[in-house]
Structure formats: C-alpha cells, structure tokens
Amino acid sequence: MAASSSIFQPHRLSLKPQSPTKPHSRFSTIGAHSQPNSPPPPPLSSSKPRRPADENIRDEARRHNTTHSHHFSAKYVPFGSDPSEPDAESYSLDEIVYRSQSGGLLDVQHDLDALKNYDGAYWRDLFDSRVGKTTWPYGSGVWSKKEWVLPEIDSDDIVSAFEGNSNLFWAERFGKQFLGMNDLWVKHCGNSHTGSFKDLGMTVLVSQVNRLRRMNRPVVGVGCASTGDTSAALSAYCAAAGIPSIVFLPANRISIAQLVQPIANGAFVLSIDTDFDGCMQLIREVTAELPIYLANSLNSLRLEGQKTAAIEILQQFDWQVPDWVIVPGGNLGNIYAFYKGFHMCKELGLVDRIPRLVCAQAANANPLYLHYNSGWKEFKPVKANTTFASAIQIGDPVSIDRAVYALKNSNGIVEEATEEELMDATGQADSTGMFICPHTGVALTALLKLRNSGVIKPTDRTVVVSTAHGLKFTQSKIDYHSKEIKDMACRFANPPVSVKADFGSVMDVLKKYLLSKAH
C-alpha cells in the first residue's frame, strides 16, 4: 500500500454503500409466441423442484442447459459503418480489439435477422419470465436479456452480481410540487451492486474477459484509469471472478471514498502523479504492451450492458413507451446505450416507437450542448471546469459521435445546468425523499427548463435516469445545507438548528417550526 499511502489524507466525507433493489411494476409469465418455420424457441423458465442441497445455481443451470444462444451471434463493426458493403470490416467478440482500422470507435452489432425469427411478443414474455428469479444467470437485469447482450457466451463464464432490476421510482411529490406533472419517474440505476450504473456494463466486460481467459487467450488482468465509479465496478466484478484488476488513479486528487472500493475489492492500485487524462494516456500505453485488458469507456462491450436499462424501463411500464427519457452526459456512451436499447426493442417488434431522448450536461463541461446549439456544426472539445457532477466533468468525450447519432435519430435535445441550478434541483429532489447524486440534479435541471419552456407537457410520461447513489456524494450535500458553497445562495438548504438543552428552549423552536408548517 506504500504506492497509495499519499492518498490516505483527511478527506472530505463521502460514502459508497450497496442498496437493495426491487423491480417497480408487475411482470407476467406467459407462454412463448414464435413465428412459423422458426428454430425451436429457447425454453421459458418454469416451476421446477428445488435443486439438490449439494448443487449450486451454476451447476443447476448446466444441468438444465439453459444456454440456448447458439441461434444468435454478435460481432464488432466500426461505428457508423455499412455492414452490407462487401469486405466490411468486422471482428469476433473473442478478439482483443478496441478501435477500428481507421482509429474510430467500434460497435457491437447483433444478427437481427436471427433475432427476428421470434416475434416481439415472444421476447417480451421471455424477458418478463426471468425478472427477479435466482435462475443463473437470468436473475440479473442485464443477463435476463442475454440473447441481446452477449449471445455466444456460455452461462458458466458469466460474472454477475445480479445487477440491474433497479427501482423505477414514481417521483410523485417532486413532479406535482415543482413541475405540475403526474407521470414523472426516476430510474435509480445507482441502486446497483457498487452504487452506480457502471455495474451494468462491467458485468458484460468482465464476463467476456473471463471467457477469453478460459479460452487461454493472453489476458492476465483488467485495467482502467478512474477517479471513481469505473474502478469501483471493475474491481468488484474482477474480485468476484478472481481476475486481477489494475487501477490507475491520479495522486492526491480523489477522496478516500473514491479510493476505498477498489482498495477493499483487492485491486492493484497505482497512485500516479498526474491528472485523470494522464492516467488514461498511461493505461492505454501499458495495455498496448502488456496483456492487460482495457476497461475504459471506449470499450463498446460495456454499452451492451448499459442498454439493458432502457429495455428494463419499457418492461417496468408493461411495454408502454414513455414520451421522454433524460440522461446525464459526460463521456456520452450512456445516451447512445439508451438509444440502442430502445431502438432494438422497436426493431424487433416489442414496441412501436422510441422515446425522445434528452442529454443533460453540466455547464462547466458542456461540449455536446455547445455542439447541439451550433446546429451540429463542427464539434469542438472544451476545457472542463470543476463541477459537483464530477463523473461528467469531461471536455473531450470519447463517444461524441455515438451521442450525436442517438440524438439525431430520437429527435433529441441537449440541455445544460449551472452549478447552482444542479445543486438546487438536487436539494429540491432530496426534500421530496429521493436523495440523489449531483448528476441526477443535472438531469432534473434539464427537465425543469424543458417544462418551463413548454417543450415537455404536464401529462408527458417522463423518465429521468439517475446514474449513481446519493450516498456517494454526501460532502456536496453537507456543504449545500451548511451554506458553505462560495457564490451560491443554497436556496433549499436545511441546516440543523442549535438549541439549548432545556425544555423551554426546545418548545420555543418547535412551536415556531410547527407554526411555519401550519396551512
């Protein structure tokens, strides 16, 4: 731990808990529907006797042979390429490749023709039948959609903490009190294993690494540069699989709360005298020389897991499509992942349309917002300034092309939030019982602006995506409610009241408070 000891200084308070999850709405298990002349359908889960006491759920899955994805396949293709062209560039998912020959991003492309051998009703019923079960690996919100994620992986190679299935929270009071809306929902993706949406992508990436290692491919470990959630998710899933994880962190620039998850999960943590961009440059150079798999966000496997949150939203609404979905945006992979999930559901007949997408950026790191406002003219990176929404403090996003594609194809909008706006929105949401992260405050600010301008109507069904748990950002909340943020009014601060330890003083302040609440 000597390399990291310089980081262990008194730091600002923040916490990273694991929260229980619970699917929001009812789900049904109905018989499968398939089209004529289709291959035999994958079996739906059915009631079965309890497994023997000496058998675990992986053994049980093996015995039942629940892996049935030999009908389906996926491959890497250059993002935005035309797969119908002769000699189109493509790669097996079992190849270790991060970029196309031209240096561009890759995308995971599924064999939609094979998936279309089953109709939309079949896929809806199959996905619904798996929700909340312990059947390996389908109890996971990600792997319940296995055929659409990593169809060729053996279930025995999957590394999962049964992530996903996160709460779709009816923001009843916030919607009514601050927006005049009755159909506002918050998708709490931070109610996941390590406290952020990144678990959804990391289960896919680490599962594929596990497969490669079992195939005796030269992969000795997985590495990432990170200041927070990526390293937390990577280290947890690698620890579950017994795979070494390597984390590059910028020295003296992160809090103990951001460091403690990878440390606790047994990652090999390098504290490096540089910033995040410097760590990212180094990890890319190192992974080019050593057999360490790169887990940062240019890796398109992670988006396959993240897209399942979009499918899950549709499931939780009994396959009715919301009007709007608002997603915080930093490196911009997530907005594309949501588009991809919604688009696959439309393409394969589960729904007949997709929602309009909104990408919400912090004004201190807003290159996509500026690009959108210019009419999508030439994209220009910006120098990202400090923001309470630290995970989206990115001025030159890797997935800019993916985000523009998603927004153009969903009639999407980009909005921004100043520091005061995002902290006020967080304060308002917390006062109605949510306890959200600052990134969700950015998304709620976008919603407030679009409601005030009349773009989003009072009756529009709207989903705001919450990307991390509020308990990871307690210091910003402490500063807000203490009114200790420079140049910020902190309009919704609720500091504790100091009072003497005698009955009369306590009664006085209580009466004053209760009178202020009387209607």
Short mmCIF file of C-alpha atoms in Angstrom, two decimals:
data_model
loop_
_atom_site.label_atom_id
_atom_site.label_comp_id
_atom_site.label_asym_id
_atom_site.label_seq_id
_atom_site.Cartn_x
_atom_site.Cartn_y
_atom_site.Cartn_z
CA MET A 1 0.00 0.00 0.00
CA ALA A 2 3.02 2.29 0.01
CA ALA A 3 2.23 3.49 -3.51
CA SER A 4 -1.17 4.70 -2.40
CA SER A 5 -0.30 5.97 1.07
CA SER A 6 -0.09 9.58 -0.11
CA ILE A 7 -3.79 9.40 -0.93
CA PHE A 8 -4.76 8.47 2.61
CA GLN A 9 -5.00 12.02 3.93
CA PRO A 10 -8.01 13.50 5.77
CA HIS A 11 -10.55 13.96 3.00
CA ARG A 12 -13.99 15.27 2.55
CA LEU A 13 -16.75 13.00 3.69
CA SER A 14 -18.46 10.69 1.22
CA LEU A 15 -19.81 7.15 1.32
CA LYS A 16 -20.37 4.28 -1.13
CA PRO A 17 -22.96 1.77 0.10
CA GLN A 18 -24.75 -1.05 -1.64
CA SER A 19 -28.51 -0.63 -1.77
CA PRO A 20 -31.23 -3.23 -2.16
CA THR A 21 -33.14 -3.21 -5.41
CA LYS A 22 -36.68 -4.06 -6.27
CA PRO A 23 -38.47 -4.12 -9.63
CA HIS A 24 -41.17 -1.46 -9.73
CA SER A 25 -44.07 -2.97 -11.60
CA ARG A 26 -45.79 -6.27 -12.06
CA PHE A 27 -44.34 -8.73 -14.55
CA SER A 28 -46.15 -11.62 -16.12
CA THR A 29 -45.02 -15.05 -17.24
CA ILE A 30 -46.93 -16.02 -20.35
CA GLY A 31 -46.46 -18.74 -22.93
CA ALA A 32 -43.99 -18.04 -25.74
CA HIS A 33 -45.01 -16.80 -29.18
CA SER A 34 -42.84 -17.66 -32.16
CA GLN A 35 -43.31 -17.26 -35.86
CA PRO A 36 -43.85 -20.18 -38.26
CA ASN A 37 -40.74 -22.00 -39.53
CA SER A 38 -38.58 -20.51 -36.78
CA PRO A 39 -35.96 -22.58 -34.96
CA PRO A 40 -37.14 -24.15 -31.72
CA PRO A 41 -37.60 -21.38 -29.17
CA PRO A 42 -35.44 -21.05 -26.10
CA PRO A 43 -37.25 -22.60 -23.15
CA LEU A 44 -39.02 -20.26 -20.75
CA SER A 45 -38.33 -20.67 -17.06
CA SER A 46 -40.94 -22.90 -15.45
CA SER A 47 -41.61 -24.13 -11.95
CA LYS A 48 -39.26 -26.95 -11.00
CA PRO A 49 -38.36 -28.86 -7.89
CA ARG A 50 -35.74 -27.39 -5.58
CA ARG A 51 -32.19 -28.27 -6.63
CA PRO A 52 -30.24 -30.78 -4.51
CA ALA A 53 -28.50 -29.27 -1.48
CA ASP A 54 -25.02 -30.08 -2.82
CA GLU A 55 -25.69 -28.32 -6.15
CA ASN A 56 -25.22 -24.56 -6.73
CA ILE A 57 -27.08 -22.39 -9.24
CA ARG A 58 -24.31 -22.63 -11.84
CA ASP A 59 -24.45 -26.45 -11.62
CA GLU A 60 -28.22 -26.31 -11.89
CA ALA A 61 -28.03 -24.09 -14.99
CA ARG A 62 -25.54 -26.51 -16.54
CA ARG A 63 -27.83 -29.47 -15.83
CA HIS A 64 -30.82 -27.69 -17.34
CA ASN A 65 -28.65 -26.47 -20.23
CA THR A 66 -30.21 -23.01 -20.07
CA THR A 67 -27.64 -21.64 -22.53
CA HIS A 68 -29.55 -21.71 -25.79
CA SER A 69 -28.00 -18.82 -27.68
CA HIS A 70 -26.39 -20.86 -30.48
CA HIS A 71 -29.05 -19.37 -32.79
CA PHE A 72 -27.70 -15.88 -32.19
CA SER A 73 -24.42 -14.05 -32.73
CA ALA A 74 -22.78 -10.64 -32.48
CA LYS A 75 -19.56 -9.03 -33.72
CA TYR A 76 -17.59 -5.80 -33.57
CA VAL A 77 -18.01 -3.42 -36.52
CA PRO A 78 -16.73 0.16 -36.94
CA PHE A 79 -19.33 2.56 -35.51
CA GLY A 80 -21.42 4.09 -38.31
CA SER A 81 -20.24 1.65 -40.97
CA ASP A 82 -22.45 -0.04 -43.57
CA PRO A 83 -22.34 -3.77 -42.81
CA SER A 84 -23.82 -4.63 -46.22
CA GLU A 85 -20.69 -3.48 -48.05
CA PRO A 86 -18.53 -6.28 -49.44
CA ASP A 87 -15.42 -6.92 -47.30
CA ALA A 88 -16.91 -4.79 -44.50
CA GLU A 89 -14.57 -4.60 -41.51
CA SER A 90 -15.64 -6.73 -38.56
CA TYR A 91 -14.14 -8.67 -35.67
CA SER A 92 -15.16 -11.53 -33.43
CA LEU A 93 -16.05 -10.53 -29.87
CA ASP A 94 -13.32 -13.00 -28.87
CA GLU A 95 -10.68 -10.75 -30.42
CA ILE A 96 -8.94 -8.18 -28.21
CA VAL A 97 -9.59 -5.03 -30.23
CA TYR A 98 -10.68 -1.57 -29.10
CA ARG A 99 -10.70 0.55 -32.26
CA SER A 100 -11.31 0.15 -35.99
CA GLN A 101 -8.51 0.18 -38.58
CA SER A 102 -9.11 3.91 -39.07
CA GLY A 103 -8.82 4.51 -35.31
CA GLY A 104 -12.56 5.04 -34.82
CA LEU A 105 -14.94 3.55 -32.26
CA LEU A 106 -16.31 0.05 -32.57
CA ASP A 107 -19.91 -1.03 -32.04
CA VAL A 108 -21.35 -4.43 -31.15
CA GLN A 109 -23.68 -5.48 -33.96
CA HIS A 110 -26.19 -8.27 -33.40
CA ASP A 111 -27.58 -10.64 -36.02
CA LEU A 112 -31.03 -9.06 -36.15
CA ASP A 113 -32.27 -11.50 -38.80
CA ALA A 114 -31.75 -14.39 -36.39
CA LEU A 115 -33.39 -12.47 -33.54
CA LYS A 116 -36.34 -11.66 -35.82
CA ASN A 117 -37.14 -15.37 -36.10
CA TYR A 118 -39.06 -14.70 -32.89
CA ASP A 119 -41.75 -12.06 -32.72
CA GLY A 120 -41.95 -9.17 -30.28
CA ALA A 121 -44.46 -10.95 -28.04
CA TYR A 122 -42.05 -13.86 -27.66
CA TRP A 123 -39.19 -11.59 -26.49
CA ARG A 124 -41.44 -9.63 -24.13
CA ASP A 125 -42.69 -12.82 -22.50
CA LEU A 126 -39.22 -14.34 -22.27
CA PHE A 127 -37.67 -11.26 -20.64
CA ASP A 128 -40.62 -10.86 -18.25
CA SER A 129 -40.44 -14.53 -17.20
CA ARG A 130 -36.89 -14.07 -15.88
CA VAL A 131 -37.33 -11.00 -13.70
CA GLY A 132 -36.36 -11.34 -10.05
CA LYS A 133 -35.54 -15.06 -10.24
CA THR A 134 -32.37 -16.75 -9.00
CA THR A 135 -32.01 -18.87 -12.13
CA TRP A 136 -28.42 -18.42 -13.29
CA PRO A 137 -27.69 -16.01 -14.91
CA TYR A 138 -31.15 -14.63 -15.69
CA GLY A 139 -31.82 -13.13 -12.25
CA SER A 140 -29.62 -10.22 -13.39
CA GLY A 141 -31.35 -7.31 -15.10
CA VAL A 142 -28.57 -7.44 -17.71
CA TRP A 143 -28.37 -11.18 -18.27
CA SER A 144 -32.15 -11.59 -18.37
CA LYS A 145 -31.58 -10.13 -21.87
CA LYS A 146 -28.58 -12.38 -22.58
CA GLU A 147 -29.53 -13.11 -26.21
CA TRP A 148 -29.36 -9.37 -26.94
CA VAL A 149 -26.18 -8.74 -24.94
CA LEU A 150 -23.52 -11.45 -25.37
CA PRO A 151 -25.40 -14.23 -27.15
CA GLU A 152 -22.47 -16.60 -27.60
CA ILE A 153 -21.04 -16.61 -24.08
CA ASP A 154 -21.55 -19.75 -22.04
CA SER A 155 -23.59 -19.03 -18.92
CA ASP A 156 -20.84 -20.65 -16.88
CA ASP A 157 -18.40 -17.88 -17.93
CA ILE A 158 -20.68 -15.06 -16.79
CA VAL A 159 -19.61 -12.91 -13.81
CA SER A 160 -22.70 -11.30 -12.28
CA ALA A 161 -23.84 -9.77 -9.01
CA PHE A 162 -27.46 -9.90 -10.26
CA GLU A 163 -27.16 -6.22 -11.09
CA GLY A 164 -29.91 -4.15 -12.66
CA ASN A 165 -33.61 -4.63 -11.89
CA SER A 166 -33.30 -1.17 -10.35
CA ASN A 167 -36.20 0.82 -8.97
CA LEU A 168 -38.29 2.93 -11.32
CA PHE A 169 -39.36 5.49 -8.72
CA TRP A 170 -42.59 7.43 -9.11
CA ALA A 171 -41.47 10.97 -8.24
CA GLU A 172 -45.00 11.85 -7.19
CA ARG A 173 -44.37 14.80 -4.88
CA PHE A 174 -41.48 16.30 -6.84
CA GLY A 175 -43.49 16.09 -10.06
CA LYS A 176 -46.62 17.67 -8.59
CA GLN A 177 -44.97 20.31 -6.40
CA PHE A 178 -42.23 21.61 -8.70
CA LEU A 179 -43.36 20.68 -12.21
CA GLY A 180 -47.13 20.20 -12.27
CA MET A 181 -46.58 16.66 -13.60
CA ASN A 182 -48.25 13.43 -12.50
CA ASP A 183 -46.28 10.92 -14.58
CA LEU A 184 -42.65 11.64 -13.64
CA TRP A 185 -40.33 8.71 -12.90
CA VAL A 186 -36.70 8.41 -11.82
CA LYS A 187 -34.79 5.28 -12.86
CA HIS A 188 -32.45 4.69 -9.93
CA CYS A 189 -29.56 2.98 -11.74
CA GLY A 190 -27.37 3.79 -8.72
CA ASN A 191 -29.33 1.19 -6.73
CA SER A 192 -26.94 -1.40 -8.09
CA HIS A 193 -24.18 -3.55 -6.62
CA THR A 194 -21.42 -0.91 -6.32
CA GLY A 195 -23.73 2.11 -6.29
CA SER A 196 -23.66 3.22 -9.94
CA PHE A 197 -24.98 2.34 -13.40
CA LYS A 198 -21.48 1.22 -14.43
CA ASP A 199 -22.18 -2.22 -12.98
CA LEU A 200 -24.47 -2.84 -15.96
CA GLY A 201 -21.59 -2.54 -18.42
CA MET A 202 -18.86 -4.02 -16.24
CA THR A 203 -20.63 -7.35 -15.77
CA VAL A 204 -20.52 -7.76 -19.57
CA LEU A 205 -16.90 -6.69 -19.98
CA VAL A 206 -15.56 -8.84 -17.12
CA SER A 207 -17.66 -11.83 -18.26
CA GLN A 208 -16.09 -11.60 -21.72
CA VAL A 209 -12.62 -11.37 -20.15
CA ASN A 210 -13.47 -14.45 -18.08
CA ARG A 211 -14.40 -16.24 -21.32
CA LEU A 212 -11.15 -15.16 -23.01
CA ARG A 213 -9.09 -16.42 -20.07
CA ARG A 214 -10.87 -19.78 -20.15
CA MET A 215 -10.05 -19.91 -23.87
CA ASN A 216 -6.38 -19.43 -22.85
CA ARG A 217 -6.15 -16.04 -24.52
CA PRO A 218 -3.27 -13.91 -23.21
CA VAL A 219 -5.14 -11.80 -20.64
CA VAL A 220 -3.51 -11.59 -17.20
CA GLY A 221 -5.80 -8.89 -15.80
CA VAL A 222 -8.08 -5.94 -16.48
CA GLY A 223 -7.07 -2.29 -16.12
CA CYS A 224 -8.66 1.14 -16.07
CA ALA A 225 -7.91 4.76 -15.31
CA SER A 226 -10.51 6.14 -12.96
CA THR A 227 -11.44 8.65 -10.32
CA GLY A 228 -14.50 6.80 -9.08
CA ASP A 229 -17.26 4.52 -10.29
CA THR A 230 -15.42 2.74 -13.12
CA SER A 231 -12.73 1.46 -10.77
CA ALA A 232 -15.35 0.51 -8.17
CA ALA A 233 -17.31 -1.59 -10.67
CA LEU A 234 -14.22 -3.09 -12.33
CA SER A 235 -12.61 -4.12 -9.05
CA ALA A 236 -15.82 -5.66 -7.66
CA TYR A 237 -16.52 -7.84 -10.71
CA CYS A 238 -12.88 -8.87 -11.09
CA ALA A 239 -12.81 -9.78 -7.40
CA ALA A 240 -15.92 -11.93 -7.84
CA ALA A 241 -14.24 -13.75 -10.73
CA GLY A 242 -10.77 -13.98 -9.21
CA ILE A 243 -9.29 -11.89 -12.04
CA PRO A 244 -6.53 -9.35 -11.18
CA SER A 245 -7.65 -5.72 -11.60
CA ILE A 246 -5.28 -2.79 -12.04
CA VAL A 247 -6.43 0.77 -11.34
CA PHE A 248 -4.54 3.95 -12.25
CA LEU A 249 -5.59 6.86 -10.02
CA PRO A 250 -4.37 10.48 -10.01
CA ALA A 251 -2.46 11.03 -6.76
CA ASN A 252 -3.92 13.42 -4.16
CA ARG A 253 -6.86 14.34 -6.41
CA ILE A 254 -9.51 11.94 -5.15
CA SER A 255 -11.22 11.32 -1.84
CA ILE A 256 -10.89 8.23 0.34
CA ALA A 257 -14.49 7.41 -0.60
CA GLN A 258 -13.44 7.21 -4.25
CA LEU A 259 -10.42 5.08 -3.39
CA VAL A 260 -11.88 2.73 -0.84
CA GLN A 261 -13.93 0.49 -3.16
CA PRO A 262 -11.06 -0.67 -5.40
CA ILE A 263 -8.79 -0.98 -2.36
CA ALA A 264 -11.37 -3.07 -0.49
CA ASN A 265 -12.01 -5.25 -3.56
CA GLY A 266 -8.31 -6.13 -3.79
CA ALA A 267 -7.38 -4.14 -6.90
CA PHE A 268 -3.72 -3.30 -7.54
CA VAL A 269 -3.96 0.49 -7.22
CA LEU A 270 -1.30 2.76 -8.68
CA SER A 271 -1.32 6.30 -7.34
CA ILE A 272 0.25 8.35 -10.15
CA ASP A 273 1.50 11.92 -10.03
CA THR A 274 -0.73 13.21 -12.84
CA ASP A 275 -4.39 14.01 -13.60
CA PHE A 276 -7.07 11.69 -14.98
CA ASP A 277 -6.12 12.35 -18.60
CA GLY A 278 -2.51 11.49 -17.76
CA CYS A 279 -3.64 8.23 -16.15
CA MET A 280 -5.75 7.45 -19.21
CA GLN A 281 -2.80 8.01 -21.55
CA LEU A 282 -0.58 5.76 -19.43
CA ILE A 283 -3.09 2.91 -19.17
CA ARG A 284 -3.55 2.94 -22.95
CA GLU A 285 0.21 2.76 -23.46
CA VAL A 286 0.56 -0.01 -20.87
CA THR A 287 -2.28 -2.14 -22.28
CA ALA A 288 -0.71 -1.89 -25.73
CA GLU A 289 2.46 -3.54 -24.32
CA LEU A 290 1.18 -5.90 -21.61
CA PRO A 291 -1.64 -8.50 -21.74
CA ILE A 292 -3.95 -6.34 -19.62
CA TYR A 293 -7.47 -5.84 -20.97
CA LEU A 294 -8.55 -2.18 -21.17
CA ALA A 295 -11.85 -1.46 -19.41
CA ASN A 296 -12.32 2.26 -20.06
CA SER A 297 -15.38 3.62 -21.81
CA LEU A 298 -14.15 3.41 -25.40
CA ASN A 299 -14.72 -0.35 -24.94
CA SER A 300 -18.04 -0.99 -26.68
CA LEU A 301 -18.83 -4.16 -24.69
CA ARG A 302 -19.85 -2.02 -21.73
CA LEU A 303 -22.59 -0.32 -23.74
CA GLU A 304 -24.24 -3.70 -24.34
CA GLY A 305 -24.90 -3.98 -20.62
CA GLN A 306 -25.88 -0.34 -20.21
CA LYS A 307 -28.53 -0.57 -22.95
CA THR A 308 -30.48 -3.08 -20.83
CA ALA A 309 -31.58 -0.23 -18.54
CA ALA A 310 -33.62 1.12 -21.46
CA ILE A 311 -35.25 -2.28 -22.04
CA GLU A 312 -35.92 -2.52 -18.32
CA ILE A 313 -37.75 0.83 -18.33
CA LEU A 314 -40.09 -0.48 -21.05
CA GLN A 315 -40.60 -3.67 -19.07
CA GLN A 316 -41.46 -1.75 -15.92
CA PHE A 317 -44.13 0.19 -17.86
CA ASP A 318 -45.58 -3.11 -19.16
CA TRP A 319 -44.02 -2.33 -22.57
CA GLN A 320 -45.62 1.09 -22.92
CA VAL A 321 -43.16 3.67 -24.26
CA PRO A 322 -42.53 6.83 -22.21
CA ASP A 323 -42.54 10.17 -24.01
CA TRP A 324 -39.16 11.40 -22.73
CA VAL A 325 -36.02 9.90 -21.22
CA ILE A 326 -33.44 12.33 -19.76
CA VAL A 327 -29.86 11.08 -19.29
CA PRO A 328 -26.86 12.94 -17.75
CA GLY A 329 -23.97 13.07 -20.24
CA GLY A 330 -20.19 13.18 -19.76
CA ASN A 331 -18.21 10.73 -21.90
CA LEU A 332 -21.54 10.20 -23.72
CA GLY A 333 -21.60 6.41 -24.04
CA ASN A 334 -24.72 6.12 -21.90
CA ILE A 335 -27.01 8.26 -24.08
CA TYR A 336 -26.12 6.03 -27.04
CA ALA A 337 -26.62 2.89 -24.94
CA PHE A 338 -30.15 4.00 -24.03
CA TYR A 339 -30.88 4.78 -27.69
CA LYS A 340 -29.57 1.36 -28.70
CA GLY A 341 -31.76 -0.44 -26.16
CA PHE A 342 -34.90 1.42 -27.20
CA HIS A 343 -34.10 1.04 -30.91
CA MET A 344 -33.56 -2.74 -30.62
CA CYS A 345 -36.96 -3.08 -28.94
CA LYS A 346 -38.60 -1.17 -31.80
CA GLU A 347 -36.64 -3.02 -34.49
CA LEU A 348 -37.59 -6.42 -33.04
CA GLY A 349 -41.26 -5.57 -32.57
CA LEU A 350 -41.52 -5.27 -28.79
CA VAL A 351 -42.69 -1.64 -29.09
CA ASP A 352 -43.79 0.56 -31.99
CA ARG A 353 -41.75 3.71 -31.27
CA ILE A 354 -38.90 5.08 -29.16
CA PRO A 355 -38.97 7.94 -26.65
CA ARG A 356 -37.40 11.32 -27.29
CA LEU A 357 -34.01 11.49 -25.60
CA VAL A 358 -32.54 14.43 -23.72
CA CYS A 359 -28.86 14.59 -22.83
CA ALA A 360 -28.15 16.83 -19.84
CA GLN A 361 -24.68 18.33 -19.32
CA ALA A 362 -23.09 20.41 -16.60
CA ALA A 363 -22.48 23.96 -17.90
CA ASN A 364 -18.88 23.62 -16.67
CA ALA A 365 -18.33 20.68 -19.03
CA ASN A 366 -20.74 21.17 -21.93
CA PRO A 367 -19.14 20.35 -25.31
CA LEU A 368 -22.21 18.43 -26.55
CA TYR A 369 -24.54 21.28 -25.53
CA LEU A 370 -22.42 23.79 -27.47
CA HIS A 371 -22.30 21.41 -30.46
CA TYR A 372 -26.10 21.00 -30.39
CA ASN A 373 -26.66 24.76 -30.13
CA SER A 374 -24.43 25.35 -33.15
CA GLY A 375 -26.76 23.22 -35.27
CA TRP A 376 -24.37 20.25 -35.13
CA LYS A 377 -21.62 22.18 -36.88
CA GLU A 378 -18.01 21.17 -36.24
CA PHE A 379 -17.51 19.66 -32.79
CA LYS A 380 -15.02 21.43 -30.54
CA PRO A 381 -13.74 19.95 -27.26
CA VAL A 382 -13.71 22.28 -24.25
CA LYS A 383 -11.59 22.55 -21.14
CA ALA A 384 -13.82 21.02 -18.46
CA ASN A 385 -14.09 23.09 -15.30
CA THR A 386 -14.76 21.70 -11.83
CA THR A 387 -18.35 20.62 -11.26
CA PHE A 388 -20.21 18.94 -8.41
CA ALA A 389 -21.31 16.44 -11.08
CA SER A 390 -17.76 15.09 -11.10
CA ALA A 391 -18.38 11.96 -13.17
CA ILE A 392 -19.44 14.08 -16.16
CA GLN A 393 -16.59 16.60 -15.86
CA ILE A 394 -15.32 15.72 -19.34
CA GLY A 395 -14.45 18.24 -22.06
CA ASP A 396 -13.46 15.86 -24.89
CA PRO A 397 -15.91 12.94 -24.72
CA VAL A 398 -14.90 9.63 -26.31
CA SER A 399 -18.44 8.82 -27.52
CA ILE A 400 -19.32 12.16 -29.14
CA ASP A 401 -20.19 10.52 -32.48
CA ARG A 402 -22.37 7.93 -30.78
CA ALA A 403 -24.23 10.63 -28.83
CA VAL A 404 -24.91 12.80 -31.89
CA TYR A 405 -26.23 9.74 -33.74
CA ALA A 406 -28.56 8.84 -30.84
CA LEU A 407 -29.92 12.37 -30.51
CA LYS A 408 -30.45 12.91 -34.22
CA ASN A 409 -32.30 9.60 -34.50
CA SER A 410 -34.55 10.20 -31.49
CA ASN A 411 -35.46 13.84 -32.22
CA GLY A 412 -33.38 14.56 -29.14
CA ILE A 413 -32.44 17.68 -27.21
CA VAL A 414 -29.36 18.76 -25.23
CA GLU A 415 -29.69 20.95 -22.12
CA GLU A 416 -27.24 22.21 -19.51
CA ALA A 417 -27.22 23.02 -15.79
CA THR A 418 -25.13 25.56 -13.91
CA GLU A 419 -23.65 24.56 -10.57
CA GLU A 420 -26.32 26.49 -8.67
CA GLU A 421 -29.11 25.03 -10.80
CA LEU A 422 -27.96 21.44 -10.37
CA MET A 423 -27.44 21.78 -6.60
CA ASP A 424 -30.82 23.48 -6.15
CA ALA A 425 -32.51 20.73 -8.16
CA THR A 426 -30.73 18.15 -6.01
CA GLY A 427 -31.91 19.97 -2.88
CA GLN A 428 -35.50 20.07 -4.15
CA ALA A 429 -35.46 16.37 -5.08
CA ASP A 430 -33.94 15.37 -1.75
CA SER A 431 -36.64 17.35 0.08
CA THR A 432 -39.20 15.01 -1.50
CA GLY A 433 -37.40 11.88 -0.30
CA MET A 434 -35.13 11.00 -3.21
CA PHE A 435 -31.53 11.62 -2.02
CA ILE A 436 -29.96 11.81 -5.46
CA CYS A 437 -26.46 12.34 -6.88
CA PRO A 438 -25.45 15.68 -8.47
CA HIS A 439 -25.58 14.13 -11.96
CA THR A 440 -29.27 13.43 -11.44
CA GLY A 441 -29.55 17.09 -10.39
CA VAL A 442 -28.20 17.99 -13.84
CA ALA A 443 -30.90 15.85 -15.48
CA LEU A 444 -33.65 17.29 -13.27
CA THR A 445 -32.49 20.81 -14.17
CA ALA A 446 -32.88 19.91 -17.85
CA LEU A 447 -36.39 18.69 -17.07
CA LEU A 448 -37.26 21.90 -15.18
CA LYS A 449 -36.08 24.02 -18.13
CA LEU A 450 -37.97 21.96 -20.71
CA ARG A 451 -41.14 22.06 -18.61
CA ASN A 452 -40.86 25.83 -18.10
CA SER A 453 -40.43 26.35 -21.86
CA GLY A 454 -43.42 24.12 -22.60
CA VAL A 455 -41.43 21.52 -24.57
CA ILE A 456 -42.33 18.81 -22.06
CA LYS A 457 -46.06 18.84 -21.34
CA PRO A 458 -47.67 18.32 -17.89
CA THR A 459 -49.07 14.92 -18.91
CA ASP A 460 -45.97 13.62 -20.73
CA ARG A 461 -44.65 10.40 -19.21
CA THR A 462 -41.04 11.29 -18.44
CA VAL A 463 -38.16 9.23 -17.05
CA VAL A 464 -35.07 10.83 -15.52
CA VAL A 465 -32.08 8.48 -15.33
CA SER A 466 -30.22 8.61 -12.01
CA THR A 467 -26.72 7.27 -12.55
CA ALA A 468 -25.24 6.92 -9.03
CA HIS A 469 -26.32 6.65 -5.42
CA GLY A 470 -26.64 9.89 -3.46
CA LEU A 471 -24.63 8.43 -0.58
CA LYS A 472 -21.52 8.69 -2.78
CA PHE A 473 -21.83 12.49 -2.73
CA THR A 474 -22.55 13.36 0.88
CA GLN A 475 -19.89 16.08 1.05
CA SER A 476 -21.59 18.20 -1.60
CA LYS A 477 -24.86 17.84 0.34
CA ILE A 478 -23.17 18.78 3.63
CA ASP A 479 -21.67 21.90 2.02
CA TYR A 480 -25.02 22.85 0.44
CA HIS A 481 -27.07 22.51 3.61
CA SER A 482 -24.36 24.28 5.62
CA LYS A 483 -24.46 27.12 3.05
CA GLU A 484 -20.70 26.79 2.65
CA ILE A 485 -20.57 26.84 -1.16
CA LYS A 486 -18.94 30.02 -2.40
CA ASP A 487 -21.16 32.33 -4.51
CA MET A 488 -24.20 30.06 -4.09
CA ALA A 489 -27.40 31.03 -2.28
CA CYS A 490 -28.26 27.39 -1.43
CA ARG A 491 -31.98 28.30 -1.54
CA PHE A 492 -33.19 24.92 -0.32
CA ALA A 493 -30.65 24.46 2.48
CA ASN A 494 -31.99 22.85 5.64
CA PRO A 495 -29.31 23.25 8.34
CA PRO A 496 -29.78 21.89 11.86
CA VAL A 497 -31.00 24.36 14.49
CA SER A 498 -28.78 24.90 17.53
CA VAL A 499 -30.81 24.93 20.74
CA LYS A 500 -30.06 24.93 24.47
CA ALA A 501 -30.60 21.73 26.42
CA ASP A 502 -33.69 22.88 28.30
CA PHE A 503 -37.40 22.19 27.82
CA GLY A 504 -38.46 25.82 27.28
CA SER A 505 -35.91 26.46 24.52
CA VAL A 506 -36.82 23.24 22.74
CA MET A 507 -40.53 24.05 22.99
CA ASP A 508 -39.97 27.54 21.60
CA VAL A 509 -38.17 26.37 18.47
CA LEU A 510 -40.62 23.50 17.94
CA LYS A 511 -43.66 25.80 18.19
CA LYS A 512 -42.07 28.23 15.75
CA TYR A 513 -41.36 25.40 13.31
CA LEU A 514 -44.82 23.87 13.58
CA LEU A 515 -46.49 27.25 13.09
CA SER A 516 -44.44 27.75 9.91
CA LYS A 517 -45.76 24.39 8.62
CA ALA A 518 -49.40 25.03 9.50
CA HIS A 519 -51.62 25.60 6.49
#
